[in-house]
Amino acid sequence: MKYETIITLRENAIGIITFNRPEQLNAISIKLREELTEAFQTMSNDDQIKAIILTGNEKAFAAGADIKEMQSKSYMDMYLHDNASKLQTVLKNCRKPIIAAVSGYALGGGCELAMMCDFILAAENAKFGQPEVSIGALPGWGGTQRLTGLIGKSKAMDMCLTGRMMDAREAEYSGLVSRVFPVEGFLDKVIEIATPIASNSVPVNQMIKECINQSLETNLQSGLLFEHRQFQAVFATEDQKEGMSAFVEKRKPAWKNY
Ligand code: CO8
């Protein structure tokens, strides 16, 4: 598929989506949101792809929604032509693991898009922020909600009210980022991490995602029950039989993804 604002490719079982507006620090325009939605839908439906990486370039993951494009918009323009919500829904409904690989700036909508992914890996030069307050706006794509869930109220208030940037180390110890790696060879490292994830049993990956996401929506007792039922449900899969047999027989499992 030929896109203008992103590049997509497949490396074995991993789909890689790279923002491609380097001159604008990968600012997220309407077109980019459209193309990203289409790319995620295509990869979600492609059985050869088992995990997805979303990334930018060394200087920027994405420096936010395109300010120049938004500058003169009215409420009705934003309300009626809301493809941002559509993209958010497509990401939420994607059953494959999605890793955000962040190098450089992940600001505003860029930080929010990274948080829509399942987890964030960062290069040492990564900078996260919700600077909307400095342009007379506020985070509108999960910055006040997901960020608070990930780093807590105090830090989320600090980030959103000051608009300051958080470096990769602070993002890691605050819980926004799962791991930090050197800038050199960063994408290769992310692919190295995604490769075993992409070779897990597909239904088991999906169930793990469902369980963890459920924890964000429900109380502990309901979440524990949901998790335990899913655990019991794996005993209906061929992959549980194969995985446990392979362990006992000291060999690698050959998943049937069933
Ligand atoms: N939108 C449009 N263009 C941008 C953006 C952006 N968000 N960020 C950078 N650019 C452009 C610059 O205008 C510049 O273009 P030009 O060369 O034509 O002037 C080019 O990229 C390079 O940028 P700088 O010269 O500014 O580069 P610096 O290295 O000096 O600074 C910064 C880098 C600090 C990242 C700086 O560019 C900056 O502050 N950018 C804006 C960050 C920001 O405020 N982001 C939040 C945007 S609002 C938002 O994301 C709302 C999310 C809600 C989403 C809901 C969907 C509709």
PDB file of N, CA, C and O in Angstrom, residues 62-130:
ATOM      1  N   ALA A  62       6.513  11.786  17.194  1.00  0.00           N
ATOM      2  CA  ALA A  62       5.580  12.750  16.613  1.00  0.00           C
ATOM      3  C   ALA A  62       5.443  13.920  17.584  1.00  0.00           C
ATOM      4  O   ALA A  62       5.226  13.719  18.776  1.00  0.00           O
ATOM      5  N   ALA A  63       5.572  15.155  17.041  1.00  0.00           N
ATOM      6  CA  ALA A  63       5.534  16.359  17.896  1.00  0.00           C
ATOM      7  C   ALA A  63       4.120  16.884  18.086  1.00  0.00           C
ATOM      8  O   ALA A  63       3.924  18.077  18.310  1.00  0.00           O
ATOM      9  N   GLY A  64       3.141  15.992  17.967  1.00  0.00           N
ATOM     10  CA  GLY A  64       1.761  16.396  18.279  1.00  0.00           C
ATOM     11  C   GLY A  64       0.897  16.520  17.047  1.00  0.00           C
ATOM     12  O   GLY A  64       1.347  16.318  15.918  1.00  0.00           O
ATOM     13  N   ALA A  65      -0.351  16.868  17.297  1.00  0.00           N
ATOM     14  CA  ALA A  65      -1.275  17.130  16.189  1.00  0.00           C
ATOM     15  C   ALA A  65      -0.739  18.326  15.405  1.00  0.00           C
ATOM     16  O   ALA A  65      -0.004  19.161  15.954  1.00  0.00           O
ATOM     17  N   ASP A  66      -1.099  18.398  14.126  1.00  0.00           N
ATOM     18  CA  ASP A  66      -0.566  19.454  13.261  1.00  0.00           C
ATOM     19  C   ASP A  66      -1.188  20.798  13.638  1.00  0.00           C
ATOM     20  O   ASP A  66      -2.355  21.077  13.321  1.00  0.00           O
ATOM     21  N   ILE A  67      -0.400  21.635  14.303  1.00  0.00           N
ATOM     22  CA  ILE A  67      -0.915  22.913  14.832  1.00  0.00           C
ATOM     23  C   ILE A  67      -1.309  23.845  13.686  1.00  0.00           C
ATOM     24  O   ILE A  67      -2.341  24.524  13.751  1.00  0.00           O
ATOM     25  N   LYS A  68      -0.506  23.847  12.622  1.00  0.00           N
ATOM     26  CA  LYS A  68      -0.798  24.762  11.499  1.00  0.00           C
ATOM     27  C   LYS A  68      -2.155  24.407  10.867  1.00  0.00           C
ATOM     28  O   LYS A  68      -2.907  25.286  10.457  1.00  0.00           O
ATOM     29  N   GLU A  69      -2.435  23.130  10.814  1.00  0.00           N
ATOM     30  CA  GLU A  69      -3.699  22.668  10.223  1.00  0.00           C
ATOM     31  C   GLU A  69      -4.884  22.961  11.156  1.00  0.00           C
ATOM     32  O   GLU A  69      -5.986  23.268  10.705  1.00  0.00           O
ATOM     33  N   MET A  70      -4.628  22.902  12.478  1.00  0.00           N
ATOM     34  CA  MET A  70      -5.737  23.072  13.440  1.00  0.00           C
ATOM     35  C   MET A  70      -6.046  24.531  13.740  1.00  0.00           C
ATOM     36  O   MET A  70      -7.167  24.858  14.150  1.00  0.00           O
ATOM     37  N   GLN A  71      -5.010  25.381  13.562  1.00  0.00           N
ATOM     38  CA  GLN A  71      -5.031  26.774  14.012  1.00  0.00           C
ATOM     39  C   GLN A  71      -6.370  27.491  13.795  1.00  0.00           C
ATOM     40  O   GLN A  71      -6.907  28.107  14.689  1.00  0.00           O
ATOM     41  N   SER A  72      -6.944  27.385  12.573  1.00  0.00           N
ATOM     42  CA  SER A  72      -8.138  28.186  12.271  1.00  0.00           C
ATOM     43  C   SER A  72      -9.429  27.380  12.317  1.00  0.00           C
ATOM     44  O   SER A  72     -10.482  27.854  11.891  1.00  0.00           O
ATOM     45  N   LYS A  73      -9.368  26.172  12.845  1.00  0.00           N
ATOM     46  CA  LYS A  73     -10.568  25.316  12.848  1.00  0.00           C
ATOM     47  C   LYS A  73     -11.604  25.818  13.867  1.00  0.00           C
ATOM     48  O   LYS A  73     -11.251  26.364  14.915  1.00  0.00           O
ATOM     49  N   SER A  74     -12.879  25.558  13.535  1.00  0.00           N
ATOM     50  CA  SER A  74     -13.957  25.893  14.471  1.00  0.00           C
ATOM     51  C   SER A  74     -14.331  24.648  15.276  1.00  0.00           C
ATOM     52  O   SER A  74     -13.900  23.540  14.952  1.00  0.00           O
ATOM     53  N   TYR A  75     -15.160  24.862  16.271  1.00  0.00           N
ATOM     54  CA  TYR A  75     -15.667  23.717  17.041  1.00  0.00           C
ATOM     55  C   TYR A  75     -16.344  22.714  16.112  1.00  0.00           C
ATOM     56  O   TYR A  75     -16.107  21.513  16.192  1.00  0.00           O
ATOM     57  N   MET A  76     -17.193  23.219  15.196  1.00  0.00           N
ATOM     58  CA  MET A  76     -17.932  22.308  14.314  1.00  0.00           C
ATOM     59  C   MET A  76     -16.995  21.561  13.363  1.00  0.00           C
ATOM     60  O   MET A  76     -17.226  20.398  13.055  1.00  0.00           O
ATOM     61  N   ASP A  77     -15.935  22.243  12.906  1.00  0.00           N
ATOM     62  CA  ASP A  77     -14.956  21.528  12.057  1.00  0.00           C
ATOM     63  C   ASP A  77     -14.391  20.343  12.833  1.00  0.00           C
ATOM     64  O   ASP A  77     -14.295  19.227  12.318  1.00  0.00           O
ATOM     65  N   MET A  78     -14.003  20.607  14.081  1.00  0.00           N
ATOM     66  CA  MET A  78     -13.370  19.559  14.885  1.00  0.00           C
ATOM     67  C   MET A  78     -14.375  18.455  15.231  1.00  0.00           C
ATOM     68  O   MET A  78     -14.063  17.281  15.234  1.00  0.00           O
ATOM     69  N   TYR A  79     -15.607  18.892  15.524  1.00  0.00           N
ATOM     70  CA  TYR A  79     -16.633  17.936  15.949  1.00  0.00           C
ATOM     71  C   TYR A  79     -17.097  17.056  14.785  1.00  0.00           C
ATOM     72  O   TYR A  79     -17.216  15.834  14.919  1.00  0.00           O
ATOM     73  N   LEU A  80     -17.347  17.690  13.640  1.00  0.00           N
ATOM     74  CA  LEU A  80     -17.918  16.930  12.520  1.00  0.00           C
ATOM     75  C   LEU A  80     -16.885  16.064  11.798  1.00  0.00           C
ATOM     76  O   LEU A  80     -17.207  15.015  11.285  1.00  0.00           O
ATOM     77  N   HIS A  81     -15.636  16.543  11.754  1.00  0.00           N
ATOM     78  CA  HIS A  81     -14.608  15.793  11.001  1.00  0.00           C
ATOM     79  C   HIS A  81     -13.620  15.167  11.976  1.00  0.00           C
ATOM     80  O   HIS A  81     -12.436  15.474  11.961  1.00  0.00           O
ATOM     81  N   ASP A  82     -14.162  14.320  12.824  1.00  0.00           N
ATOM     82  CA  ASP A  82     -13.382  13.780  13.938  1.00  0.00           C
ATOM     83  C   ASP A  82     -12.777  12.422  13.573  1.00  0.00           C
ATOM     84  O   ASP A  82     -13.247  11.393  14.009  1.00  0.00           O
ATOM     85  N   ASN A  83     -11.716  12.436  12.782  1.00  0.00           N
ATOM     86  CA  ASN A  83     -11.117  11.128  12.472  1.00  0.00           C
ATOM     87  C   ASN A  83     -10.138  10.691  13.563  1.00  0.00           C
ATOM     88  O   ASN A  83      -9.621   9.585  13.537  1.00  0.00           O
ATOM     89  N   ALA A  84      -9.886  11.573  14.545  1.00  0.00           N
ATOM     90  CA  ALA A  84      -9.008  11.204  15.666  1.00  0.00           C
ATOM     91  C   ALA A  84      -9.667  10.112  16.513  1.00  0.00           C
ATOM     92  O   ALA A  84      -9.013   9.157  16.948  1.00  0.00           O
ATOM     93  N   SER A  85     -10.973  10.241  16.727  1.00  0.00           N
ATOM     94  CA  SER A  85     -11.683   9.226  17.525  1.00  0.00           C
ATOM     95  C   SER A  85     -11.719   7.898  16.793  1.00  0.00           C
ATOM     96  O   SER A  85     -11.612   6.831  17.405  1.00  0.00           O
ATOM     97  N   LYS A  86     -11.846   7.975  15.467  1.00  0.00           N
ATOM     98  CA  LYS A  86     -11.898   6.737  14.676  1.00  0.00           C
ATOM     99  C   LYS A  86     -10.570   5.980  14.820  1.00  0.00           C
ATOM    100  O   LYS A  86     -10.554   4.762  15.052  1.00  0.00           O
ATOM    101  N   LEU A  87      -9.466   6.711  14.727  1.00  0.00           N
ATOM    102  CA  LEU A  87      -8.148   6.071  14.860  1.00  0.00           C
ATOM    103  C   LEU A  87      -7.995   5.453  16.252  1.00  0.00           C
ATOM    104  O   LEU A  87      -7.500   4.333  16.410  1.00  0.00           O
ATOM    105  N   GLN A  88      -8.455   6.216  17.259  1.00  0.00           N
ATOM    106  CA  GLN A  88      -8.367   5.716  18.635  1.00  0.00           C
ATOM    107  C   GLN A  88      -9.137   4.394  18.790  1.00  0.00           C
ATOM    108  O   GLN A  88      -8.666   3.443  19.422  1.00  0.00           O
ATOM    109  N   THR A  89     -10.313   4.318  18.157  1.00  0.00           N
ATOM    110  CA  THR A  89     -11.129   3.105  18.222  1.00  0.00           C
ATOM    111  C   THR A  89     -10.449   1.939  17.499  1.00  0.00           C
ATOM    112  O   THR A  89     -10.461   0.803  17.981  1.00  0.00           O
ATOM    113  N   VAL A  90      -9.853   2.232  16.358  1.00  0.00           N
ATOM    114  CA  VAL A  90      -9.169   1.165  15.601  1.00  0.00           C
ATOM    115  C   VAL A  90      -8.008   0.599  16.429  1.00  0.00           C
ATOM    116  O   VAL A  90      -7.802  -0.620  16.490  1.00  0.00           O
ATOM    117  N   LEU A  91      -7.265   1.480  17.098  1.00  0.00           N
ATOM    118  CA  LEU A  91      -6.161   1.005  17.949  1.00  0.00           C
ATOM    119  C   LEU A  91      -6.698   0.183  19.117  1.00  0.00           C
ATOM    120  O   LEU A  91      -6.153  -0.864  19.465  1.00  0.00           O
ATOM    121  N   LYS A  92      -7.773   0.667  19.713  1.00  0.00           N
ATOM    122  CA  LYS A  92      -8.355  -0.030  20.861  1.00  0.00           C
ATOM    123  C   LYS A  92      -8.840  -1.428  20.455  1.00  0.00           C
ATOM    124  O   LYS A  92      -8.713  -2.387  21.216  1.00  0.00           O
ATOM    125  N   ASN A  93      -9.393  -1.526  19.248  1.00  0.00           N
ATOM    126  CA  ASN A  93      -9.959  -2.806  18.803  1.00  0.00           C
ATOM    127  C   ASN A  93      -8.938  -3.750  18.184  1.00  0.00           C
ATOM    128  O   ASN A  93      -9.272  -4.891  17.868  1.00  0.00           O
ATOM    129  N   CYS A  94      -7.713  -3.270  17.978  1.00  0.00           N
ATOM    130  CA  CYS A  94      -6.696  -4.127  17.366  1.00  0.00           C
ATOM    131  C   CYS A  94      -6.323  -5.226  18.359  1.00  0.00           C
ATOM    132  O   CYS A  94      -5.958  -4.955  19.494  1.00  0.00           O
ATOM    133  N   ARG A  95      -6.401  -6.486  17.937  1.00  0.00           N
ATOM    134  CA  ARG A  95      -6.187  -7.591  18.878  1.00  0.00           C
ATOM    135  C   ARG A  95      -4.718  -8.014  18.934  1.00  0.00           C
ATOM    136  O   ARG A  95      -4.361  -8.872  19.718  1.00  0.00           O
ATOM    137  N   LYS A  96      -3.910  -7.411  18.068  1.00  0.00           N
ATOM    138  CA  LYS A  96      -2.481  -7.784  18.055  1.00  0.00           C
ATOM    139  C   LYS A  96      -1.688  -6.847  18.961  1.00  0.00           C
ATOM    140  O   LYS A  96      -2.038  -5.666  19.091  1.00  0.00           O
ATOM    141  N   PRO A  97      -0.607  -7.354  19.585  1.00  0.00           N
ATOM    142  CA  PRO A  97       0.219  -6.462  20.408  1.00  0.00           C
ATOM    143  C   PRO A  97       0.791  -5.311  19.573  1.00  0.00           C
ATOM    144  O   PRO A  97       1.289  -5.538  18.471  1.00  0.00           O
ATOM    145  N   ILE A  98       0.679  -4.106  20.115  1.00  0.00           N
ATOM    146  CA  ILE A  98       1.212  -2.913  19.426  1.00  0.00           C
ATOM    147  C   ILE A  98       2.263  -2.262  20.331  1.00  0.00           C
ATOM    148  O   ILE A  98       1.968  -1.908  21.475  1.00  0.00           O
ATOM    149  N   ILE A  99       3.462  -2.100  19.801  1.00  0.00           N
ATOM    150  CA  ILE A  99       4.543  -1.464  20.569  1.00  0.00           C
ATOM    151  C   ILE A  99       4.813  -0.088  19.975  1.00  0.00           C
ATOM    152  O   ILE A  99       5.004   0.040  18.760  1.00  0.00           O
ATOM    153  N   ALA A 100       4.846   0.932  20.829  1.00  0.00           N
ATOM    154  CA  ALA A 100       5.288   2.256  20.375  1.00  0.00           C
ATOM    155  C   ALA A 100       6.791   2.329  20.611  1.00  0.00           C
ATOM    156  O   ALA A 100       7.251   2.117  21.737  1.00  0.00           O
ATOM    157  N   ALA A 101       7.539   2.606  19.558  1.00  0.00           N
ATOM    158  CA  ALA A 101       8.998   2.733  19.670  1.00  0.00           C
ATOM    159  C   ALA A 101       9.322   4.210  19.535  1.00  0.00           C
ATOM    160  O   ALA A 101       9.298   4.773  18.445  1.00  0.00           O
ATOM    161  N   VAL A 102       9.610   4.856  20.692  1.00  0.00           N
ATOM    162  CA  VAL A 102       9.729   6.311  20.711  1.00  0.00           C
ATOM    163  C   VAL A 102      11.180   6.760  20.807  1.00  0.00           C
ATOM    164  O   VAL A 102      11.877   6.474  21.775  1.00  0.00           O
ATOM    165  N   SER A 103      11.598   7.495  19.777  1.00  0.00           N
ATOM    166  CA  SER A 103      12.893   8.167  19.787  1.00  0.00           C
ATOM    167  C   SER A 103      12.569   9.645  19.591  1.00  0.00           C
ATOM    168  O   SER A 103      11.663   9.981  18.833  1.00  0.00           O
ATOM    169  N   GLY A 104      13.263  10.539  20.271  1.00  0.00           N
ATOM    170  CA  GLY A 104      13.002  11.972  20.104  1.00  0.00           C
ATOM    171  C   GLY A 104      11.670  12.394  20.711  1.00  0.00           C
ATOM    172  O   GLY A 104      11.197  11.818  21.691  1.00  0.00           O
ATOM    173  N   TYR A 105      11.056  13.419  20.070  1.00  0.00           N
ATOM    174  CA  TYR A 105       9.853  14.019  20.650  1.00  0.00           C
ATOM    175  C   TYR A 105       8.599  13.140  20.521  1.00  0.00           C
ATOM    176  O   TYR A 105       8.284  12.656  19.444  1.00  0.00           O
ATOM    177  N   ALA A 106       7.914  12.957  21.635  1.00  0.00           N
ATOM    178  CA  ALA A 106       6.552  12.388  21.621  1.00  0.00           C
ATOM    179  C   ALA A 106       5.725  13.383  22.426  1.00  0.00           C
ATOM    180  O   ALA A 106       5.621  13.289  23.649  1.00  0.00           O
ATOM    181  N   LEU A 107       5.187  14.381  21.723  1.00  0.00           N
ATOM    182  CA  LEU A 107       4.516  15.491  22.402  1.00  0.00           C
ATOM    183  C   LEU A 107       3.039  15.553  22.029  1.00  0.00           C
ATOM    184  O   LEU A 107       2.660  15.182  20.902  1.00  0.00           O
ATOM    185  N   GLY A 108       2.222  16.060  22.933  1.00  0.00           N
ATOM    186  CA  GLY A 108       0.802  16.240  22.642  1.00  0.00           C
ATOM    187  C   GLY A 108       0.194  14.953  22.105  1.00  0.00           C
ATOM    188  O   GLY A 108       0.308  13.877  22.711  1.00  0.00           O
ATOM    189  N   GLY A 109      -0.403  15.055  20.910  1.00  0.00           N
ATOM    190  CA  GLY A 109      -1.017  13.889  20.279  1.00  0.00           C
ATOM    191  C   GLY A 109      -0.013  12.770  20.020  1.00  0.00           C
ATOM    192  O   GLY A 109      -0.405  11.601  19.932  1.00  0.00           O
ATOM    193  N   GLY A 110       1.268  13.103  19.921  1.00  0.00           N
ATOM    194  CA  GLY A 110       2.301  12.065  19.729  1.00  0.00           C
ATOM    195  C   GLY A 110       2.441  11.217  20.972  1.00  0.00           C
ATOM    196  O   GLY A 110       2.508   9.983  20.911  1.00  0.00           O
ATOM    197  N   CYS A 111       2.462  11.879  22.122  1.00  0.00           N
ATOM    198  CA  CYS A 111       2.540  11.154  23.398  1.00  0.00           C
ATOM    199  C   CYS A 111       1.243  10.352  23.600  1.00  0.00           C
ATOM    200  O   CYS A 111       1.264   9.192  24.040  1.00  0.00           O
ATOM    201  N   GLU A 112       0.136  10.974  23.218  1.00  0.00           N
ATOM    202  CA  GLU A 112      -1.165  10.303  23.398  1.00  0.00           C
ATOM    203  C   GLU A 112      -1.292   9.066  22.505  1.00  0.00           C
ATOM    204  O   GLU A 112      -1.807   8.032  22.933  1.00  0.00           O
ATOM    205  N   LEU A 113      -0.785   9.180  21.288  1.00  0.00           N
ATOM    206  CA  LEU A 113      -0.816   8.040  20.370  1.00  0.00           C
ATOM    207  C   LEU A 113       0.080   6.914  20.908  1.00  0.00           C
ATOM    208  O   LEU A 113      -0.295   5.734  20.858  1.00  0.00           O
ATOM    209  N   ALA A 114       1.237   7.282  21.434  1.00  0.00           N
ATOM    210  CA  ALA A 114       2.130   6.259  22.015  1.00  0.00           C
ATOM    211  C   ALA A 114       1.403   5.541  23.157  1.00  0.00           C
ATOM    212  O   ALA A 114       1.498   4.317  23.297  1.00  0.00           O
ATOM    213  N   MET A 115       0.663   6.315  23.965  1.00  0.00           N
ATOM    214  CA  MET A 115      -0.054   5.704  25.094  1.00  0.00           C
ATOM    215  C   MET A 115      -1.230   4.835  24.652  1.00  0.00           C
ATOM    216  O   MET A 115      -1.696   3.993  25.414  1.00  0.00           O
ATOM    217  N   MET A 116      -1.719   5.035  23.427  1.00  0.00           N
ATOM    218  CA  MET A 116      -2.795   4.159  22.916  1.00  0.00           C
ATOM    219  C   MET A 116      -2.251   2.779  22.556  1.00  0.00           C
ATOM    220  O   MET A 116      -3.005   1.823  22.411  1.00  0.00           O
ATOM    221  N   CYS A 117      -0.922   2.702  22.357  1.00  0.00           N
ATOM    222  CA  CYS A 117      -0.307   1.408  22.033  1.00  0.00           C
ATOM    223  C   CYS A 117      -0.265   0.559  23.307  1.00  0.00           C
ATOM    224  O   CYS A 117      -0.526   1.053  24.400  1.00  0.00           O
ATOM    225  N   ASP A 118       0.115  -0.717  23.177  1.00  0.00           N
ATOM    226  CA  ASP A 118       0.087  -1.595  24.356  1.00  0.00           C
ATOM    227  C   ASP A 118       1.212  -1.302  25.327  1.00  0.00           C
ATOM    228  O   ASP A 118       1.029  -1.393  26.535  1.00  0.00           O
ATOM    229  N   PHE A 119       2.391  -0.999  24.825  1.00  0.00           N
ATOM    230  CA  PHE A 119       3.448  -0.497  25.698  1.00  0.00           C
ATOM    231  C   PHE A 119       4.444   0.323  24.904  1.00  0.00           C
ATOM    232  O   PHE A 119       4.454   0.270  23.662  1.00  0.00           O
ATOM    233  N   ILE A 120       5.237   1.105  25.651  1.00  0.00           N
ATOM    234  CA  ILE A 120       6.157   2.044  25.004  1.00  0.00           C
ATOM    235  C   ILE A 120       7.596   1.652  25.328  1.00  0.00           C
ATOM    236  O   ILE A 120       7.945   1.480  26.502  1.00  0.00           O
ATOM    237  N   LEU A 121       8.412   1.505  24.288  1.00  0.00           N
ATOM    238  CA  LEU A 121       9.856   1.356  24.455  1.00  0.00           C
ATOM    239  C   LEU A 121      10.465   2.673  23.995  1.00  0.00           C
ATOM    240  O   LEU A 121      10.029   3.246  22.993  1.00  0.00           O
ATOM    241  N   ALA A 122      11.463   3.157  24.746  1.00  0.00           N
ATOM    242  CA  ALA A 122      12.009   4.477  24.418  1.00  0.00           C
ATOM    243  C   ALA A 122      13.500   4.409  24.149  1.00  0.00           C
ATOM    244  O   ALA A 122      14.226   3.626  24.760  1.00  0.00           O
ATOM    245  N   ALA A 123      13.949   5.280  23.239  1.00  0.00           N
ATOM    246  CA  ALA A 123      15.385   5.496  23.066  1.00  0.00           C
ATOM    247  C   ALA A 123      15.812   6.525  24.113  1.00  0.00           C
ATOM    248  O   ALA A 123      14.974   7.293  24.618  1.00  0.00           O
ATOM    249  N   GLU A 124      17.113   6.551  24.409  1.00  0.00           N
ATOM    250  CA  GLU A 124      17.604   7.443  25.476  1.00  0.00           C
ATOM    251  C   GLU A 124      17.313   8.914  25.211  1.00  0.00           C
ATOM    252  O   GLU A 124      17.274   9.715  26.136  1.00  0.00           O
ATOM    253  N   ASN A 125      17.117   9.290  23.940  1.00  0.00           N
ATOM    254  CA  ASN A 125      16.859  10.712  23.630  1.00  0.00           C
ATOM    255  C   ASN A 125      15.362  11.046  23.616  1.00  0.00           C
ATOM    256  O   ASN A 125      14.976  12.137  23.209  1.00  0.00           O
ATOM    257  N   ALA A 126      14.521  10.099  24.024  1.00  0.00           N
ATOM    258  CA  ALA A 126      13.069  10.350  23.952  1.00  0.00           C
ATOM    259  C   ALA A 126      12.656  11.464  24.908  1.00  0.00           C
ATOM    260  O   ALA A 126      13.208  11.603  26.005  1.00  0.00           O
ATOM    261  N   LYS A 127      11.681  12.254  24.455  1.00  0.00           N
ATOM    262  CA  LYS A 127      11.140  13.331  25.295  1.00  0.00           C
ATOM    263  C   LYS A 127       9.622  13.301  25.179  1.00  0.00           C
ATOM    264  O   LYS A 127       9.081  13.414  24.070  1.00  0.00           O
ATOM    265  N   PHE A 128       8.983  13.140  26.319  1.00  0.00           N
ATOM    266  CA  PHE A 128       7.525  13.041  26.345  1.00  0.00           C
ATOM    267  C   PHE A 128       6.944  14.319  26.930  1.00  0.00           C
ATOM    268  O   PHE A 128       7.520  14.893  27.860  1.00  0.00           O
ATOM    269  N   GLY A 129       5.784  14.731  26.442  1.00  0.00           N
ATOM    270  CA  GLY A 129       5.168  15.909  27.030  1.00  0.00           C
ATOM    271  C   GLY A 129       3.767  16.130  26.521  1.00  0.00           C
ATOM    272  O   GLY A 129       3.358  15.607  25.473  1.00  0.00           O
ATOM    273  N   GLN A 130       3.021  16.900  27.308  1.00  0.00           N
ATOM    274  CA  GLN A 130       1.682  17.343  26.906  1.00  0.00           C
ATOM    275  C   GLN A 130       1.724  18.877  26.954  1.00  0.00           C
ATOM    276  O   GLN A 130       1.248  19.486  27.924  1.00  0.00           O
TER     277      GLN A 130
END
